[in-house]
Amino acid sequence: MWPGNAWRAALFWVPRGRRAQSALAQLRGILEGELEGIRGAGTWKSERVITSRQGPHIRVDGVSGGILNFCANNYLGLSSHPEVIQAGLQALEEFGAGLSSVRFICGTQSIHKNLEAKIARFHQREDAILYPSCYDANAGLFEKHRLRLVATDGAFSMDGDIAPLQEICCLASRYGALVFMDECHATGFLGPTGRGTDELLGVMDQVTIINSTLGKALGGASGGYTTGPGPLVSLLRQRARPYLFSNSLPPAVVGCASKALDLLMGSNTIVQSMAAKTQRFRSKMEAAGFTISGASHPICPVMLGDARLASRMADDMLKRGIFVIGFSYPVVPKGKARIRVQISAVHSEEDIDRCVEAFVEVGRLHGALP
């Protein structure tokens, strides 16, 4: 007789390769079931392939002719601005493709320090620290739990709503709390000079910490940052894991973002142009009978409710040369599906009018308009 444990091992013994195949087959079954559920719910998200640089007019793989792009976070149109591109090329030529290292080892260059100083000056804060993305900046900030902190978006990306920042600051003051804002969808274009939500609502001196991105209005490549009190930024350089264990931003990205800030701080003409075009789109769509969420923000969600309707209308808009995307659960709550239209300063009035006309045509086709 074999000992009990040996007998059981022999009974259930399966070759290692077969066990791995069985686990993989089980995994595939689970994943295919999940994917089929997404398809069946009408919430499948397809990625369209752009074959040109970002801008108001793009080319999309599989679609003939030029396409009007109304779904990018390219709020100020700087992702293809010639001076921004040239600054990126110059930084690439002078500082190379990348640092091959995290910053505390051998990965900080003068352009990184200069950009951090420029960001702090732009936001009228003491210091700033760069991250690979604003997601990383948020992860780095929330590793510490020592003081009361009221956290909010400045502008909410799915609805185009602006935070009630004056009331939030009053509440924080009452309870001895600090105020933190994620400004990804506000930096560069909200407020008279594009400083963001705190400038728009007149509370720049009451918001302690700001996290934002370089990947939207400020050049559109990648990168994020935290700006605020000098000691806080210094501590983040010592303790924030996303900063300590991520390579430095590529010099070309730094160069592009730095030039974008120069253009923004040099004139508010772009900001004013975008505000006027946003109002043009919103007023024309509402006059046509559509419900547009939010107020005065270049994020203009066309509320439709049904996920399949949003997806089909977006597909038919593309057939008419307009690139927009339908959003549905789990990105937005169930029953709140919409097509999120985003206005850019580089859209012409003719571009906006053509987009509205396409929405009216497609809306009537699908019964979203009378």
mmCIF file of C-alpha atoms in Angstrom:
data_model
loop_
_atom_site.group_PDB
_atom_site.id
_atom_site.type_symbol
_atom_site.label_atom_id
_atom_site.label_comp_id
_atom_site.label_asym_id
_atom_site.label_seq_id
_atom_site.Cartn_x
_atom_site.Cartn_y
_atom_site.Cartn_z
ATOM 1 C CA MET A 1 0.000 0.000 0.000
ATOM 2 C CA TRP A 2 1.196 3.481 -0.821
ATOM 3 C CA PRO A 3 1.193 6.048 1.938
ATOM 4 C CA GLY A 4 -2.025 8.111 1.857
ATOM 5 C CA ASN A 5 -0.476 11.338 0.568
ATOM 6 C CA ALA A 6 1.488 9.590 -2.163
ATOM 7 C CA TRP A 7 -1.618 7.704 -3.313
ATOM 8 C CA ARG A 8 -3.650 10.881 -3.555
ATOM 9 C CA ALA A 9 -0.860 12.653 -5.452
ATOM 10 C CA ALA A 10 -0.698 9.834 -7.968
ATOM 11 C CA LEU A 11 -4.475 9.781 -8.372
ATOM 12 C CA PHE A 12 -4.720 13.497 -9.154
ATOM 13 C CA TRP A 13 -1.381 13.891 -10.887
ATOM 14 C CA VAL A 14 -1.585 15.765 -14.177
ATOM 15 C CA PRO A 15 1.426 16.655 -16.314
ATOM 16 C CA ARG A 16 2.544 20.230 -15.727
ATOM 17 C CA GLY A 17 1.991 21.283 -19.344
ATOM 18 C CA ARG A 18 -1.549 19.912 -19.295
ATOM 19 C CA ARG A 19 -2.332 21.747 -16.051
ATOM 20 C CA ALA A 20 -1.168 25.011 -17.625
ATOM 21 C CA GLN A 21 -3.310 24.384 -20.692
ATOM 22 C CA SER A 22 -6.327 23.641 -18.519
ATOM 23 C CA ALA A 23 -5.863 26.885 -16.571
ATOM 24 C CA LEU A 24 -5.487 28.832 -19.807
ATOM 25 C CA ALA A 25 -8.655 27.262 -21.230
ATOM 26 C CA GLN A 26 -10.519 28.231 -18.059
ATOM 27 C CA LEU A 27 -9.194 31.783 -18.317
ATOM 28 C CA ARG A 28 -10.234 32.054 -21.956
ATOM 29 C CA GLY A 29 -13.737 30.880 -21.115
ATOM 30 C CA ILE A 30 -14.132 33.471 -18.388
ATOM 31 C CA LEU A 31 -12.772 36.294 -20.552
ATOM 32 C CA GLU A 32 -14.877 35.403 -23.594
ATOM 33 C CA GLY A 33 -17.970 35.346 -21.404
ATOM 34 C CA GLU A 34 -17.198 38.817 -20.070
ATOM 35 C CA LEU A 35 -16.495 40.172 -23.546
ATOM 36 C CA GLU A 36 -19.695 38.705 -24.944
ATOM 37 C CA GLY A 37 -21.633 40.343 -22.132
ATOM 38 C CA ILE A 38 -20.175 43.724 -23.085
ATOM 39 C CA ARG A 39 -21.094 43.182 -26.742
ATOM 40 C CA GLY A 40 -24.603 42.065 -25.819
ATOM 41 C CA ALA A 41 -25.170 45.151 -23.672
ATOM 42 C CA GLY A 42 -24.247 47.407 -26.587
ATOM 43 C CA THR A 43 -21.380 48.965 -24.625
ATOM 44 C CA TRP A 44 -18.477 47.597 -26.673
ATOM 45 C CA LYS A 45 -15.818 50.262 -27.173
ATOM 46 C CA SER A 46 -14.023 50.237 -30.506
ATOM 47 C CA GLU A 47 -10.773 52.099 -31.067
ATOM 48 C CA ARG A 48 -10.676 53.957 -34.335
ATOM 49 C CA VAL A 49 -7.235 54.359 -35.858
ATOM 50 C CA ILE A 50 -6.131 57.885 -36.762
ATOM 51 C CA THR A 51 -3.563 58.020 -39.564
ATOM 52 C CA SER A 52 -2.667 61.704 -39.234
ATOM 53 C CA ARG A 53 -1.554 64.135 -36.556
ATOM 54 C CA GLN A 54 -4.096 65.356 -34.031
ATOM 55 C CA GLY A 55 -6.114 68.390 -35.046
ATOM 56 C CA PRO A 56 -9.561 69.597 -36.118
ATOM 57 C CA HIS A 57 -9.166 67.795 -39.440
ATOM 58 C CA ILE A 58 -7.843 64.235 -39.338
ATOM 59 C CA ARG A 59 -7.708 61.039 -41.369
ATOM 60 C CA VAL A 60 -9.203 57.823 -39.992
ATOM 61 C CA ASP A 61 -8.240 54.340 -41.141
ATOM 62 C CA GLY A 62 -10.972 52.785 -43.277
ATOM 63 C CA VAL A 63 -12.815 56.076 -43.832
ATOM 64 C CA SER A 64 -12.324 57.935 -47.073
ATOM 65 C CA GLY A 65 -11.774 61.666 -47.105
ATOM 66 C CA GLY A 66 -11.025 64.113 -44.325
ATOM 67 C CA ILE A 67 -12.761 63.876 -40.970
ATOM 68 C CA LEU A 68 -13.743 66.648 -38.564
ATOM 69 C CA ASN A 69 -12.519 65.694 -35.098
ATOM 70 C CA PHE A 70 -14.821 66.609 -32.200
ATOM 71 C CA CYS A 71 -13.705 64.111 -29.580
ATOM 72 C CA ALA A 72 -10.171 65.156 -28.579
ATOM 73 C CA ASN A 73 -9.000 66.920 -25.428
ATOM 74 C CA ASN A 74 -7.014 69.237 -27.702
ATOM 75 C CA TYR A 75 -8.796 72.234 -26.187
ATOM 76 C CA LEU A 76 -6.400 74.940 -27.372
ATOM 77 C CA GLY A 77 -5.350 73.217 -30.574
ATOM 78 C CA LEU A 78 -1.708 73.148 -29.473
ATOM 79 C CA SER A 79 -0.978 69.470 -30.138
ATOM 80 C CA SER A 80 -0.160 70.333 -33.756
ATOM 81 C CA HIS A 81 0.880 73.951 -33.311
ATOM 82 C CA PRO A 82 4.037 74.543 -35.386
ATOM 83 C CA GLU A 83 5.903 76.267 -32.551
ATOM 84 C CA VAL A 84 5.049 73.440 -30.145
ATOM 85 C CA ILE A 85 6.253 70.831 -32.616
ATOM 86 C CA GLN A 86 9.452 72.745 -33.276
ATOM 87 C CA ALA A 87 10.130 73.031 -29.540
ATOM 88 C CA GLY A 88 9.741 69.266 -29.216
ATOM 89 C CA LEU A 89 12.145 68.647 -32.097
ATOM 90 C CA GLN A 90 14.677 71.033 -30.606
ATOM 91 C CA ALA A 91 14.485 69.323 -27.202
ATOM 92 C CA LEU A 92 14.865 65.919 -28.858
ATOM 93 C CA GLU A 93 17.928 67.077 -30.740
ATOM 94 C CA GLU A 94 19.549 68.791 -27.734
ATOM 95 C CA PHE A 95 18.619 66.415 -24.889
ATOM 96 C CA GLY A 96 18.045 63.062 -26.611
ATOM 97 C CA ALA A 97 15.161 60.593 -26.677
ATOM 98 C CA GLY A 98 15.037 59.886 -22.954
ATOM 99 C CA LEU A 99 16.947 59.615 -19.693
ATOM 100 C CA SER A 100 16.957 55.805 -19.305
ATOM 101 C CA SER A 101 16.466 56.341 -15.597
ATOM 102 C CA VAL A 102 14.328 57.637 -12.791
ATOM 103 C CA ARG A 103 15.056 61.183 -11.720
ATOM 104 C CA PHE A 104 16.691 60.627 -8.358
ATOM 105 C CA ILE A 105 19.353 58.424 -9.950
ATOM 106 C CA CYS A 106 20.421 60.184 -13.138
ATOM 107 C CA GLY A 107 17.264 61.388 -14.801
ATOM 108 C CA THR A 108 16.822 65.108 -14.234
ATOM 109 C CA GLN A 109 17.787 67.614 -16.908
ATOM 110 C CA SER A 110 17.632 71.377 -16.917
ATOM 111 C CA ILE A 111 14.496 71.379 -19.079
ATOM 112 C CA HIS A 112 12.610 69.357 -16.434
ATOM 113 C CA LYS A 113 13.523 71.839 -13.708
ATOM 114 C CA ASN A 114 12.669 74.787 -15.960
ATOM 115 C CA LEU A 115 9.261 73.342 -16.795
ATOM 116 C CA GLU A 116 8.466 72.714 -13.128
ATOM 117 C CA ALA A 117 9.326 76.321 -12.308
ATOM 118 C CA LYS A 118 7.161 77.514 -15.212
ATOM 119 C CA ILE A 119 4.195 75.406 -14.053
ATOM 120 C CA ALA A 120 4.466 76.819 -10.520
ATOM 121 C CA ARG A 121 4.619 80.345 -11.911
ATOM 122 C CA PHE A 122 1.630 79.717 -14.164
ATOM 123 C CA HIS A 123 -0.504 78.506 -11.245
ATOM 124 C CA GLN A 124 0.967 81.072 -8.846
ATOM 125 C CA ARG A 125 2.178 78.345 -6.489
ATOM 126 C CA GLU A 126 5.525 77.783 -4.746
ATOM 127 C CA ASP A 127 6.777 74.687 -6.565
ATOM 128 C CA ALA A 128 5.792 71.846 -8.900
ATOM 129 C CA ILE A 129 6.794 68.240 -9.558
ATOM 130 C CA LEU A 130 6.447 66.341 -12.842
ATOM 131 C CA TYR A 131 5.013 62.829 -13.229
ATOM 132 C CA PRO A 132 4.457 60.538 -16.240
ATOM 133 C CA SER A 133 0.726 61.315 -16.003
ATOM 134 C CA CYS A 134 -1.806 63.070 -13.787
ATOM 135 C CA TYR A 135 -3.010 59.615 -12.744
ATOM 136 C CA ASP A 136 0.452 59.078 -11.259
ATOM 137 C CA ALA A 137 0.366 62.514 -9.645
ATOM 138 C CA ASN A 138 -2.894 61.585 -7.914
ATOM 139 C CA ALA A 139 -1.460 58.240 -6.782
ATOM 140 C CA GLY A 140 1.604 59.986 -5.369
ATOM 141 C CA LEU A 141 -0.411 62.566 -3.453
ATOM 142 C CA PHE A 142 -2.879 60.222 -1.778
ATOM 143 C CA GLU A 143 -0.223 57.937 -0.242
ATOM 144 C CA LYS A 144 -0.240 60.158 2.898
ATOM 145 C CA HIS A 145 -3.194 60.501 5.332
ATOM 146 C CA ARG A 146 -2.331 63.194 7.864
ATOM 147 C CA LEU A 147 -4.653 66.198 7.446
ATOM 148 C CA ARG A 148 -8.206 66.827 6.338
ATOM 149 C CA LEU A 149 -8.297 67.323 2.581
ATOM 150 C CA VAL A 150 -11.309 68.174 0.457
ATOM 151 C CA ALA A 151 -10.654 66.724 -3.015
ATOM 152 C CA THR A 152 -12.568 67.596 -6.169
ATOM 153 C CA ASP A 153 -12.278 67.855 -9.906
ATOM 154 C CA GLY A 154 -12.324 71.435 -11.107
ATOM 155 C CA ALA A 155 -14.316 70.443 -14.197
ATOM 156 C CA PHE A 156 -15.982 67.054 -14.498
ATOM 157 C CA SER A 157 -15.089 65.393 -17.764
ATOM 158 C CA MET A 158 -18.235 63.368 -18.471
ATOM 159 C CA ASP A 159 -20.824 66.085 -17.810
ATOM 160 C CA GLY A 160 -18.958 69.353 -18.385
ATOM 161 C CA ASP A 161 -19.955 70.568 -14.922
ATOM 162 C CA ILE A 162 -17.847 73.045 -12.936
ATOM 163 C CA ALA A 163 -17.239 72.314 -9.244
ATOM 164 C CA PRO A 164 -18.897 74.728 -6.767
ATOM 165 C CA LEU A 165 -15.444 75.752 -5.674
ATOM 166 C CA GLN A 166 -16.377 78.839 -3.666
ATOM 167 C CA GLU A 167 -18.696 76.768 -1.472
ATOM 168 C CA ILE A 168 -16.100 73.994 -1.191
ATOM 169 C CA CYS A 169 -13.462 76.452 -0.020
ATOM 170 C CA CYS A 170 -15.854 77.891 2.580
ATOM 171 C CA LEU A 171 -16.631 74.384 3.849
ATOM 172 C CA ALA A 172 -12.933 73.517 4.057
ATOM 173 C CA SER A 173 -12.192 76.700 5.979
ATOM 174 C CA ARG A 174 -14.954 75.961 8.469
ATOM 175 C CA TYR A 175 -13.490 72.547 9.276
ATOM 176 C CA GLY A 176 -9.797 73.381 9.043
ATOM 177 C CA ALA A 177 -9.253 71.383 5.868
ATOM 178 C CA LEU A 178 -7.084 71.897 2.807
ATOM 179 C CA VAL A 179 -8.501 71.990 -0.735
ATOM 180 C CA PHE A 180 -7.132 69.876 -3.573
ATOM 181 C CA MET A 181 -8.231 69.998 -7.226
ATOM 182 C CA ASP A 182 -7.696 67.765 -10.210
ATOM 183 C CA GLU A 183 -7.608 70.293 -13.053
ATOM 184 C CA CYS A 184 -7.076 68.057 -16.092
ATOM 185 C CA HIS A 185 -10.148 69.419 -17.852
ATOM 186 C CA ALA A 186 -9.641 73.035 -16.808
ATOM 187 C CA THR A 187 -5.941 73.924 -17.011
ATOM 188 C CA GLY A 188 -5.187 76.164 -19.952
ATOM 189 C CA PHE A 189 -8.660 77.376 -20.834
ATOM 190 C CA LEU A 190 -10.942 78.029 -17.851
ATOM 191 C CA GLY A 191 -10.667 81.479 -16.316
ATOM 192 C CA PRO A 192 -9.808 84.779 -18.015
ATOM 193 C CA THR A 193 -6.177 83.745 -18.628
ATOM 194 C CA GLY A 194 -6.618 79.957 -18.614
ATOM 195 C CA ARG A 195 -5.250 79.348 -15.110
ATOM 196 C CA GLY A 196 -8.158 77.066 -14.317
ATOM 197 C CA THR A 197 -11.221 76.688 -12.128
ATOM 198 C CA ASP A 198 -9.750 78.569 -9.167
ATOM 199 C CA GLU A 199 -9.106 81.596 -11.390
ATOM 200 C CA LEU A 200 -12.554 81.304 -12.966
ATOM 201 C CA LEU A 201 -14.244 81.378 -9.553
ATOM 202 C CA GLY A 202 -11.853 83.787 -7.832
ATOM 203 C CA VAL A 203 -10.392 81.464 -5.181
ATOM 204 C CA MET A 204 -6.781 81.004 -6.292
ATOM 205 C CA ASP A 205 -5.562 81.877 -2.793
ATOM 206 C CA GLN A 206 -7.820 79.258 -1.162
ATOM 207 C CA VAL A 207 -6.842 76.144 -3.130
ATOM 208 C CA THR A 208 -3.727 74.548 -1.645
ATOM 209 C CA ILE A 209 -2.842 71.775 -4.106
ATOM 210 C CA ILE A 210 -3.458 71.342 -7.826
ATOM 211 C CA ASN A 211 -2.834 68.254 -9.918
ATOM 212 C CA SER A 212 -3.134 68.524 -13.675
ATOM 213 C CA THR A 213 -1.942 67.194 -17.005
ATOM 214 C CA LEU A 214 0.266 68.135 -19.917
ATOM 215 C CA GLY A 215 -1.640 65.661 -22.085
ATOM 216 C CA LYS A 216 -4.710 67.736 -22.896
ATOM 217 C CA ALA A 217 -4.635 71.516 -23.421
ATOM 218 C CA LEU A 218 -0.893 71.903 -22.779
ATOM 219 C CA GLY A 219 0.471 70.170 -25.860
ATOM 220 C CA GLY A 220 -1.459 66.929 -25.786
ATOM 221 C CA ALA A 221 1.424 64.460 -25.423
ATOM 222 C CA SER A 222 1.630 63.066 -21.880
ATOM 223 C CA GLY A 223 2.774 63.973 -18.402
ATOM 224 C CA GLY A 224 1.205 65.330 -15.251
ATOM 225 C CA TYR A 225 2.175 67.368 -12.238
ATOM 226 C CA THR A 226 1.441 68.474 -8.695
ATOM 227 C CA THR A 227 1.862 72.125 -7.780
ATOM 228 C CA GLY A 228 1.480 73.646 -4.339
ATOM 229 C CA PRO A 229 3.484 74.429 -1.184
ATOM 230 C CA GLY A 230 7.231 74.019 -1.507
ATOM 231 C CA PRO A 231 7.631 71.583 1.453
ATOM 232 C CA LEU A 232 4.889 69.349 0.056
ATOM 233 C CA VAL A 233 6.600 69.139 -3.332
ATOM 234 C CA SER A 234 9.920 68.410 -1.634
ATOM 235 C CA LEU A 235 8.351 65.560 0.343
ATOM 236 C CA LEU A 236 6.787 64.126 -2.810
ATOM 237 C CA ARG A 237 10.245 63.989 -4.394
ATOM 238 C CA GLN A 238 11.376 61.896 -1.403
ATOM 239 C CA ARG A 239 8.356 59.644 -0.924
ATOM 240 C CA ALA A 240 5.967 59.514 -3.896
ATOM 241 C CA ARG A 241 6.414 56.087 -5.477
ATOM 242 C CA PRO A 242 5.075 56.984 -8.953
ATOM 243 C CA TYR A 243 7.766 59.691 -9.060
ATOM 244 C CA LEU A 244 10.566 57.616 -7.568
ATOM 245 C CA PHE A 245 10.026 54.544 -9.742
ATOM 246 C CA SER A 246 9.041 56.019 -13.125
ATOM 247 C CA ASN A 247 11.425 57.256 -15.790
ATOM 248 C CA SER A 248 11.672 60.988 -16.362
ATOM 249 C CA LEU A 249 9.421 62.522 -18.976
ATOM 250 C CA PRO A 250 10.955 62.353 -22.480
ATOM 251 C CA PRO A 251 12.682 65.649 -23.396
ATOM 252 C CA ALA A 252 10.497 66.092 -26.474
ATOM 253 C CA VAL A 253 7.365 65.995 -24.298
ATOM 254 C CA VAL A 254 8.913 68.517 -21.901
ATOM 255 C CA GLY A 255 9.857 70.832 -24.759
ATOM 256 C CA CYS A 256 6.358 70.735 -26.258
ATOM 257 C CA ALA A 257 4.652 71.424 -22.928
ATOM 258 C CA SER A 258 7.021 74.266 -22.105
ATOM 259 C CA LYS A 259 6.295 75.998 -25.404
ATOM 260 C CA ALA A 260 2.544 75.465 -24.926
ATOM 261 C CA LEU A 261 2.764 77.302 -21.609
ATOM 262 C CA ASP A 262 4.746 80.102 -23.238
ATOM 263 C CA LEU A 263 2.038 80.582 -25.844
ATOM 264 C CA LEU A 264 -0.694 80.512 -23.236
ATOM 265 C CA MET A 265 1.005 82.971 -20.889
ATOM 266 C CA GLY A 266 1.839 85.281 -23.783
ATOM 267 C CA SER A 267 -1.784 85.865 -24.854
ATOM 268 C CA ASN A 268 -5.336 84.924 -23.885
ATOM 269 C CA THR A 269 -6.599 85.150 -27.465
ATOM 270 C CA ILE A 270 -6.808 81.370 -27.836
ATOM 271 C CA VAL A 271 -8.787 81.050 -24.591
ATOM 272 C CA GLN A 272 -11.320 83.664 -25.682
ATOM 273 C CA SER A 273 -11.690 82.051 -29.115
ATOM 274 C CA MET A 274 -12.497 78.679 -27.587
ATOM 275 C CA ALA A 275 -15.096 80.158 -25.249
ATOM 276 C CA ALA A 276 -16.922 81.805 -28.158
ATOM 277 C CA LYS A 277 -16.934 78.603 -30.219
ATOM 278 C CA THR A 278 -18.172 76.576 -27.259
ATOM 279 C CA GLN A 279 -21.117 78.931 -26.858
ATOM 280 C CA ARG A 280 -21.879 78.727 -30.586
ATOM 281 C CA PHE A 281 -22.102 74.923 -30.508
ATOM 282 C CA ARG A 282 -24.132 74.735 -27.310
ATOM 283 C CA SER A 283 -26.691 77.343 -28.386
ATOM 284 C CA LYS A 284 -27.203 75.844 -31.859
ATOM 285 C CA MET A 285 -27.607 72.287 -30.516
ATOM 286 C CA GLU A 286 -30.099 73.357 -27.857
ATOM 287 C CA ALA A 287 -32.048 75.342 -30.445
ATOM 288 C CA ALA A 288 -32.237 72.168 -32.547
ATOM 289 C CA GLY A 289 -33.811 70.283 -29.629
ATOM 290 C CA PHE A 290 -30.874 68.417 -28.100
ATOM 291 C CA THR A 291 -30.136 68.344 -24.364
ATOM 292 C CA ILE A 292 -26.540 69.412 -23.645
ATOM 293 C CA SER A 293 -25.184 68.725 -20.180
ATOM 294 C CA GLY A 294 -22.957 71.129 -18.260
ATOM 295 C CA ALA A 295 -22.591 74.842 -18.796
ATOM 296 C CA SER A 296 -20.046 76.948 -20.689
ATOM 297 C CA HIS A 297 -17.465 74.152 -20.844
ATOM 298 C CA PRO A 298 -15.995 72.885 -24.152
ATOM 299 C CA ILE A 299 -17.042 69.391 -23.064
ATOM 300 C CA CYS A 300 -20.553 69.299 -24.505
ATOM 301 C CA PRO A 301 -22.316 65.987 -23.741
ATOM 302 C CA VAL A 302 -25.255 65.352 -26.056
ATOM 303 C CA MET A 303 -27.538 63.396 -23.722
ATOM 304 C CA LEU A 304 -29.287 60.441 -25.366
ATOM 305 C CA GLY A 305 -29.922 57.942 -22.557
ATOM 306 C CA ASP A 306 -29.714 54.691 -24.514
ATOM 307 C CA ALA A 307 -26.304 53.070 -25.030
ATOM 308 C CA ARG A 308 -27.097 51.532 -28.403
ATOM 309 C CA LEU A 309 -28.539 54.808 -29.671
ATOM 310 C CA ALA A 310 -25.385 56.673 -28.658
ATOM 311 C CA SER A 311 -23.169 54.097 -30.352
ATOM 312 C CA ARG A 312 -25.191 53.976 -33.575
ATOM 313 C CA MET A 313 -25.481 57.729 -33.835
ATOM 314 C CA ALA A 314 -21.723 58.106 -33.360
ATOM 315 C CA ASP A 315 -21.131 55.565 -36.144
ATOM 316 C CA ASP A 316 -23.468 57.449 -38.475
ATOM 317 C CA MET A 317 -21.807 60.743 -37.602
ATOM 318 C CA LEU A 318 -18.499 59.266 -38.764
ATOM 319 C CA LYS A 319 -20.115 58.292 -42.062
ATOM 320 C CA ARG A 320 -20.920 61.983 -42.441
ATOM 321 C CA GLY A 321 -17.340 63.004 -41.717
ATOM 322 C CA ILE A 322 -17.710 63.860 -38.002
ATOM 323 C CA PHE A 323 -15.592 61.975 -35.453
ATOM 324 C CA VAL A 324 -17.420 61.745 -32.093
ATOM 325 C CA ILE A 325 -17.661 58.975 -29.516
ATOM 326 C CA GLY A 326 -20.615 57.498 -27.654
ATOM 327 C CA PHE A 327 -20.158 57.014 -23.898
ATOM 328 C CA SER A 328 -22.129 54.486 -21.894
ATOM 329 C CA TYR A 329 -21.924 52.357 -18.766
ATOM 330 C CA PRO A 330 -19.557 51.799 -16.968
ATOM 331 C CA VAL A 331 -17.922 55.079 -18.087
ATOM 332 C CA VAL A 332 -21.148 56.909 -17.222
ATOM 333 C CA PRO A 333 -24.159 55.742 -15.144
ATOM 334 C CA LYS A 334 -26.705 53.395 -16.699
ATOM 335 C CA GLY A 335 -29.393 55.310 -18.560
ATOM 336 C CA LYS A 336 -27.082 58.311 -19.005
ATOM 337 C CA ALA A 337 -25.471 57.402 -22.333
ATOM 338 C CA ARG A 338 -24.335 60.330 -24.386
ATOM 339 C CA ILE A 339 -22.150 61.474 -27.246
ATOM 340 C CA ARG A 340 -19.479 63.699 -25.773
ATOM 341 C CA VAL A 341 -18.555 66.503 -28.146
ATOM 342 C CA GLN A 342 -15.412 68.500 -27.375
ATOM 343 C CA ILE A 343 -14.803 71.924 -28.844
ATOM 344 C CA SER A 344 -11.312 73.133 -29.717
ATOM 345 C CA ALA A 345 -10.042 76.637 -30.328
ATOM 346 C CA VAL A 346 -8.893 75.527 -33.786
ATOM 347 C CA HIS A 347 -12.378 74.529 -34.929
ATOM 348 C CA SER A 348 -13.731 77.096 -37.342
ATOM 349 C CA GLU A 349 -17.300 78.382 -37.148
ATOM 350 C CA GLU A 350 -17.959 76.418 -40.336
ATOM 351 C CA ASP A 351 -16.669 73.243 -38.655
ATOM 352 C CA ILE A 352 -19.058 73.755 -35.741
ATOM 353 C CA ASP A 353 -22.032 74.465 -37.972
ATOM 354 C CA ARG A 354 -21.308 71.358 -40.040
ATOM 355 C CA CYS A 355 -21.196 69.259 -36.872
ATOM 356 C CA VAL A 356 -24.557 70.610 -35.712
ATOM 357 C CA GLU A 357 -26.117 69.933 -39.106
ATOM 358 C CA ALA A 358 -24.879 66.323 -39.017
ATOM 359 C CA PHE A 359 -26.306 65.846 -35.511
ATOM 360 C CA VAL A 360 -29.693 67.121 -36.627
ATOM 361 C CA GLU A 361 -29.720 64.787 -39.636
ATOM 362 C CA VAL A 362 -28.600 61.731 -37.644
ATOM 363 C CA GLY A 363 -30.856 62.599 -34.703
ATOM 364 C CA ARG A 364 -33.923 62.632 -36.923
ATOM 365 C CA LEU A 365 -32.835 59.398 -38.597
ATOM 366 C CA HIS A 366 -32.670 57.590 -35.228
ATOM 367 C CA GLY A 367 -35.695 59.242 -33.650
ATOM 368 C CA ALA A 368 -33.689 61.323 -31.182
ATOM 369 C CA LEU A 369 -35.318 64.464 -32.639
ATOM 370 C CA PRO A 370 -38.864 65.018 -33.845
#
